[in-house]
Amino acid sequence: MNDPLFSVTDQVVLVSGGTRGIGRALAEGFCERGALVAITGRDGAAAQQAASEIAAAKQGRCLGLACDVAEPAQIQPAVDRLLAEHGRIDVLVNVAGVNRRRPAEELTEADMDFVLNVNFRGAFRLSQAVGLHMLERGRGSQINIGSFSNHGPLHWLLPYAASKAALGHMIKSLAMEWGPRGIRVNGIAPGFIVTDLNRQMWEKPLLQEWGRTNTPLVRTGEPGDLVGAAIFLASQASAYLTGQMIFVDGGLSAGLRWPIEQVMG
């Protein structure tokens, strides 16, 4: 796109959890549009391999950094390396996330910590580390990947839903604190997005039919469906937007469908 309003060319963009799934799709989207992208992953070699593949496929610039956001000691070194090599971070995209699906009565302390340490505490620590740099510069955009759970939780997902609820209020809190100092903080809440991690589950006919029935656009999403919203939130097109969660869910959060036709027919 030639319109500078939506341009991310030459921005330095850090994407956590960028080796696969939603994170990789967003990294590819920024790279394709001229941004310099750094992706993080728990495995440094895997992150570097993914970055090389993204750069080659999109004919752009992408580098991989080792960083497990659940490990506080790994966050600042990754941020420092990116700053040392490229001087600034214009955009942070917090994507790294995990899940545990089981009934509430079976959840353990380890289950709760596993999810919260990545989805909330890790996201906050990375936001804070990058935010300190952005505050010094007086500008920047942070984008956090929420969930349909920010609208309403599904059962058997208590730790995940709780982590995304916390993330939603983190977005609002940081937007209030950092907005006067030039930093915008927003979120993207995906609907039912099929990735390599959940593809086997979404291939079940029962789940496919349920998803189509409750999504007005009558399909599950793909990671690439989120790229447009991320580019918008990183660009000047959203210069007056902060503290918001944008639902990119095919209309899932608009309401519930029910079999009124069959009941009344």
Short mmCIF file of C-alpha atoms in Angstrom, two decimals:
data_model
loop_
_atom_site.label_atom_id
_atom_site.label_comp_id
_atom_site.label_asym_id
_atom_site.label_seq_id
_atom_site.Cartn_x
_atom_site.Cartn_y
_atom_site.Cartn_z
CA MET A 1 0.00 0.00 0.00
CA ASN A 2 1.35 3.42 -0.95
CA ASP A 3 -0.87 5.36 1.45
CA PRO A 4 1.47 6.60 4.24
CA LEU A 5 -1.45 6.61 6.67
CA PHE A 6 -1.24 2.80 6.85
CA SER A 7 2.51 2.46 6.30
CA VAL A 8 4.74 0.39 8.58
CA THR A 9 7.78 0.64 6.33
CA ASP A 10 11.07 0.75 8.27
CA GLN A 11 9.34 0.30 11.62
CA VAL A 12 11.18 -1.98 14.05
CA VAL A 13 8.59 -4.51 15.21
CA LEU A 14 9.08 -7.07 17.98
CA VAL A 15 6.71 -10.07 17.88
CA SER A 16 6.75 -12.48 20.82
CA GLY A 17 5.85 -16.06 19.98
CA GLY A 18 6.52 -15.38 16.31
CA THR A 19 7.78 -18.78 15.21
CA ARG A 20 4.37 -20.24 14.33
CA GLY A 21 0.63 -19.68 14.29
CA ILE A 22 -0.74 -16.19 14.79
CA GLY A 23 2.64 -14.73 15.73
CA ARG A 24 4.27 -15.99 12.56
CA ALA A 25 1.44 -14.70 10.37
CA LEU A 26 1.72 -11.25 11.93
CA ALA A 27 5.50 -11.29 11.57
CA GLU A 28 5.11 -12.19 7.90
CA GLY A 29 2.56 -9.42 7.44
CA PHE A 30 4.85 -6.75 8.86
CA CYS A 31 7.89 -8.09 7.02
CA GLU A 32 6.06 -8.10 3.69
CA ARG A 33 5.19 -4.43 4.20
CA GLY A 34 8.73 -3.24 4.78
CA ALA A 35 9.12 -3.41 8.55
CA LEU A 36 12.19 -4.84 10.22
CA VAL A 37 10.77 -7.68 12.31
CA ALA A 38 12.26 -9.52 15.27
CA ILE A 39 10.52 -12.66 16.47
CA THR A 40 11.02 -14.44 19.78
CA GLY A 41 10.73 -18.10 20.63
CA ARG A 42 11.70 -20.34 23.52
CA ASP A 43 14.17 -22.14 21.25
CA GLY A 44 16.71 -19.71 19.83
CA ALA A 45 17.64 -21.96 16.91
CA ALA A 46 13.98 -22.43 15.98
CA ALA A 47 13.43 -18.66 16.16
CA GLN A 48 16.38 -18.00 13.89
CA GLN A 49 15.21 -20.66 11.43
CA ALA A 50 11.69 -19.22 11.33
CA ALA A 51 13.09 -15.71 10.87
CA SER A 52 15.22 -16.85 7.93
CA GLU A 53 12.20 -18.50 6.32
CA ILE A 54 10.06 -15.37 6.80
CA ALA A 55 12.75 -13.08 5.39
CA ALA A 56 13.24 -15.30 2.34
CA ALA A 57 9.53 -15.77 1.66
CA LYS A 58 8.64 -12.08 2.06
CA GLN A 59 11.91 -10.69 0.68
CA GLY A 60 12.30 -8.61 3.79
CA ARG A 61 14.19 -8.31 7.06
CA CYS A 62 13.53 -10.64 9.99
CA LEU A 63 15.68 -11.88 12.84
CA GLY A 64 15.10 -14.46 15.55
CA LEU A 65 15.70 -13.98 19.27
CA ALA A 66 15.72 -16.56 22.04
CA CYS A 67 13.23 -15.49 24.70
CA ASP A 68 10.83 -17.50 26.83
CA VAL A 69 8.51 -14.82 28.21
CA ALA A 70 7.69 -17.08 31.16
CA GLU A 71 11.31 -16.64 32.28
CA PRO A 72 11.82 -13.07 33.55
CA ALA A 73 15.60 -13.27 33.17
CA GLN A 74 15.31 -13.81 29.41
CA ILE A 75 13.21 -10.74 28.58
CA GLN A 76 15.57 -7.81 29.11
CA PRO A 77 18.51 -9.42 27.24
CA ALA A 78 16.31 -9.96 24.17
CA VAL A 79 15.07 -6.36 24.28
CA ASP A 80 18.61 -5.06 24.84
CA ARG A 81 19.95 -7.03 21.88
CA LEU A 82 17.32 -5.64 19.54
CA LEU A 83 17.98 -2.10 20.77
CA ALA A 84 21.75 -2.55 20.46
CA GLU A 85 21.48 -3.81 16.88
CA HIS A 86 18.71 -1.54 15.57
CA GLY A 87 18.46 1.39 17.96
CA ARG A 88 14.75 1.41 18.67
CA ILE A 89 11.51 -0.57 18.94
CA ASP A 90 8.52 1.10 17.31
CA VAL A 91 5.96 -1.65 17.82
CA LEU A 92 5.58 -4.54 20.26
CA VAL A 93 3.19 -7.36 19.43
CA ASN A 94 2.57 -9.64 22.43
CA VAL A 95 1.44 -12.96 20.95
CA ALA A 96 3.10 -15.72 23.00
CA GLY A 97 0.39 -17.79 24.65
CA VAL A 98 -0.40 -21.22 26.05
CA ASN A 99 -3.49 -23.10 27.22
CA ARG A 100 -4.67 -25.91 29.45
CA ARG A 101 -8.10 -27.42 28.75
CA ARG A 102 -9.62 -29.26 31.69
CA PRO A 103 -12.47 -28.97 34.22
CA ALA A 104 -11.97 -26.40 36.97
CA GLU A 105 -12.03 -29.04 39.72
CA GLU A 106 -9.03 -30.77 38.12
CA LEU A 107 -6.84 -27.68 37.79
CA THR A 108 -3.59 -27.64 39.72
CA GLU A 109 -1.38 -24.80 40.89
CA ALA A 110 1.03 -25.81 38.15
CA ASP A 111 -1.71 -25.47 35.51
CA MET A 112 -2.56 -21.96 36.67
CA ASP A 113 1.07 -20.86 36.82
CA PHE A 114 1.86 -22.38 33.41
CA VAL A 115 -0.84 -20.32 31.70
CA LEU A 116 -0.57 -17.10 33.72
CA ASN A 117 3.23 -16.98 33.55
CA VAL A 118 3.10 -16.78 29.76
CA ASN A 119 -0.23 -15.18 28.90
CA PHE A 120 -0.27 -12.45 31.52
CA ARG A 121 2.92 -12.10 33.53
CA GLY A 122 5.15 -12.67 30.51
CA ALA A 123 3.14 -10.24 28.40
CA PHE A 124 3.34 -7.58 31.13
CA ARG A 125 7.08 -8.03 31.66
CA LEU A 126 7.75 -7.66 27.94
CA SER A 127 5.39 -4.67 27.72
CA GLN A 128 7.22 -3.09 30.64
CA ALA A 129 10.71 -3.71 29.26
CA VAL A 130 9.82 -2.35 25.83
CA GLY A 131 7.66 0.36 27.37
CA LEU A 132 10.59 1.86 29.27
CA HIS A 133 12.37 2.37 25.95
CA MET A 134 9.25 3.74 24.27
CA LEU A 135 8.70 6.17 27.13
CA GLU A 136 12.21 7.52 26.67
CA ARG A 137 11.46 8.16 23.00
CA GLY A 138 7.98 9.49 23.67
CA ARG A 139 6.26 7.28 21.12
CA GLY A 140 5.39 3.68 20.33
CA SER A 141 2.56 1.21 19.83
CA GLN A 142 1.93 -1.97 21.77
CA ILE A 143 -0.48 -4.60 20.46
CA ASN A 144 -1.59 -7.51 22.65
CA ILE A 145 -3.34 -10.61 21.36
CA GLY A 146 -6.43 -11.23 23.46
CA SER A 147 -9.15 -13.78 22.81
CA PHE A 148 -12.85 -14.33 22.38
CA SER A 149 -12.57 -14.98 26.13
CA ASN A 150 -12.35 -11.21 26.54
CA HIS A 151 -16.01 -11.21 25.50
CA GLY A 152 -17.06 -14.32 27.39
CA PRO A 153 -15.27 -17.50 28.52
CA LEU A 154 -15.80 -20.99 27.22
CA HIS A 155 -15.94 -23.77 29.81
CA TRP A 156 -12.86 -25.89 30.56
CA LEU A 157 -10.69 -22.83 29.86
CA LEU A 158 -10.58 -21.12 33.24
CA PRO A 159 -6.84 -20.30 33.44
CA TYR A 160 -6.80 -19.12 29.83
CA ALA A 161 -9.93 -16.99 30.23
CA ALA A 162 -8.61 -15.49 33.45
CA SER A 163 -5.26 -14.66 31.81
CA LYS A 164 -6.95 -12.91 28.90
CA ALA A 165 -9.27 -10.99 31.22
CA ALA A 166 -6.20 -9.78 33.09
CA LEU A 167 -4.56 -8.88 29.79
CA GLY A 168 -7.61 -6.84 28.82
CA HIS A 169 -7.33 -4.70 31.94
CA MET A 170 -3.57 -4.46 31.52
CA ILE A 171 -4.23 -2.89 28.12
CA LYS A 172 -6.58 -0.31 29.60
CA SER A 173 -4.31 0.43 32.55
CA LEU A 174 -1.21 0.93 30.41
CA ALA A 175 -3.17 3.00 27.91
CA MET A 176 -4.23 5.36 30.70
CA GLU A 177 -0.75 5.63 32.22
CA TRP A 178 1.29 5.83 29.04
CA GLY A 179 -1.06 7.69 26.70
CA PRO A 180 -0.03 11.15 27.97
CA ARG A 181 3.57 10.14 27.25
CA GLY A 182 3.03 9.10 23.64
CA ILE A 183 2.49 5.35 23.91
CA ARG A 184 -0.61 3.64 22.53
CA VAL A 185 -1.65 0.23 23.90
CA ASN A 186 -4.37 -1.85 22.25
CA GLY A 187 -5.46 -5.43 21.72
CA ILE A 188 -6.77 -7.78 19.06
CA ALA A 189 -9.24 -10.46 20.15
CA PRO A 190 -9.35 -13.30 17.61
CA GLY A 191 -12.32 -15.57 17.16
CA PHE A 192 -11.92 -19.22 16.25
CA ILE A 193 -8.54 -19.17 14.46
CA VAL A 194 -7.23 -22.48 13.14
CA THR A 195 -3.48 -22.95 13.64
CA ASP A 196 -1.12 -25.90 13.65
CA LEU A 197 -1.60 -26.16 17.41
CA ASN A 198 -5.38 -26.63 17.28
CA ARG A 199 -6.00 -27.89 13.75
CA GLN A 200 -6.67 -31.46 14.87
CA MET A 201 -9.38 -30.22 17.25
CA TRP A 202 -11.03 -28.00 14.63
CA GLU A 203 -11.05 -30.82 12.07
CA LYS A 204 -13.76 -32.55 14.15
CA PRO A 205 -17.06 -32.22 12.21
CA LEU A 206 -19.04 -31.43 15.37
CA LEU A 207 -16.77 -28.51 16.28
CA GLN A 208 -16.69 -27.25 12.68
CA GLU A 209 -20.47 -27.13 12.54
CA TRP A 210 -20.72 -25.42 15.94
CA GLY A 211 -18.15 -22.81 14.90
CA ARG A 212 -19.86 -22.06 11.59
CA THR A 213 -23.27 -21.83 13.23
CA ASN A 214 -22.14 -19.24 15.76
CA THR A 215 -19.92 -17.17 13.47
CA PRO A 216 -21.92 -14.80 11.22
CA LEU A 217 -19.26 -14.99 8.48
CA VAL A 218 -19.83 -18.77 8.55
CA ARG A 219 -16.21 -19.92 8.71
CA THR A 220 -13.34 -20.33 11.11
CA GLY A 221 -10.53 -17.83 10.81
CA GLU A 222 -6.94 -18.13 9.66
CA PRO A 223 -3.93 -16.39 11.27
CA GLY A 224 -3.67 -14.11 8.24
CA ASP A 225 -7.10 -12.69 9.04
CA LEU A 226 -5.49 -10.73 11.89
CA VAL A 227 -2.80 -9.00 9.83
CA GLY A 228 -4.94 -6.06 8.73
CA ALA A 229 -5.90 -5.13 12.28
CA ALA A 230 -2.28 -5.35 13.44
CA ILE A 231 -1.04 -3.13 10.61
CA PHE A 232 -3.80 -0.64 11.40
CA LEU A 233 -2.86 -0.52 15.11
CA ALA A 234 0.83 -0.07 14.29
CA SER A 235 0.27 2.71 11.77
CA GLN A 236 -0.74 6.36 11.93
CA ALA A 237 -4.22 5.30 10.81
CA SER A 238 -4.92 4.48 14.48
CA ALA A 239 -3.12 7.51 15.96
CA TYR A 240 -6.15 8.46 18.10
CA LEU A 241 -6.96 4.94 19.28
CA THR A 242 -5.72 3.45 22.55
CA GLY A 243 -6.99 1.23 25.34
CA GLN A 244 -9.19 -0.75 22.96
CA MET A 245 -9.72 -4.44 22.21
CA ILE A 246 -10.67 -5.01 18.57
CA PHE A 247 -12.59 -8.24 18.00
CA VAL A 248 -11.51 -9.90 14.75
CA ASP A 249 -13.83 -12.86 15.11
CA GLY A 250 -16.07 -13.10 12.07
CA GLY A 251 -18.89 -11.61 14.15
CA LEU A 252 -18.77 -14.29 16.85
CA SER A 253 -19.07 -11.73 19.65
CA ALA A 254 -22.05 -10.00 17.99
CA GLY A 255 -24.52 -12.42 19.53
CA LEU A 256 -25.69 -16.03 19.66
CA ARG A 257 -27.56 -17.94 16.98
CA TRP A 258 -30.33 -20.24 18.13
CA PRO A 259 -32.56 -22.69 16.25
CA ILE A 260 -35.59 -20.38 16.12
CA GLU A 261 -36.38 -21.43 12.54
CA GLN A 262 -36.79 -25.06 13.56
CA VAL A 263 -38.70 -24.21 16.75
CA MET A 264 -41.16 -21.87 15.06
CA GLY A 265 -41.32 -23.65 11.74
#
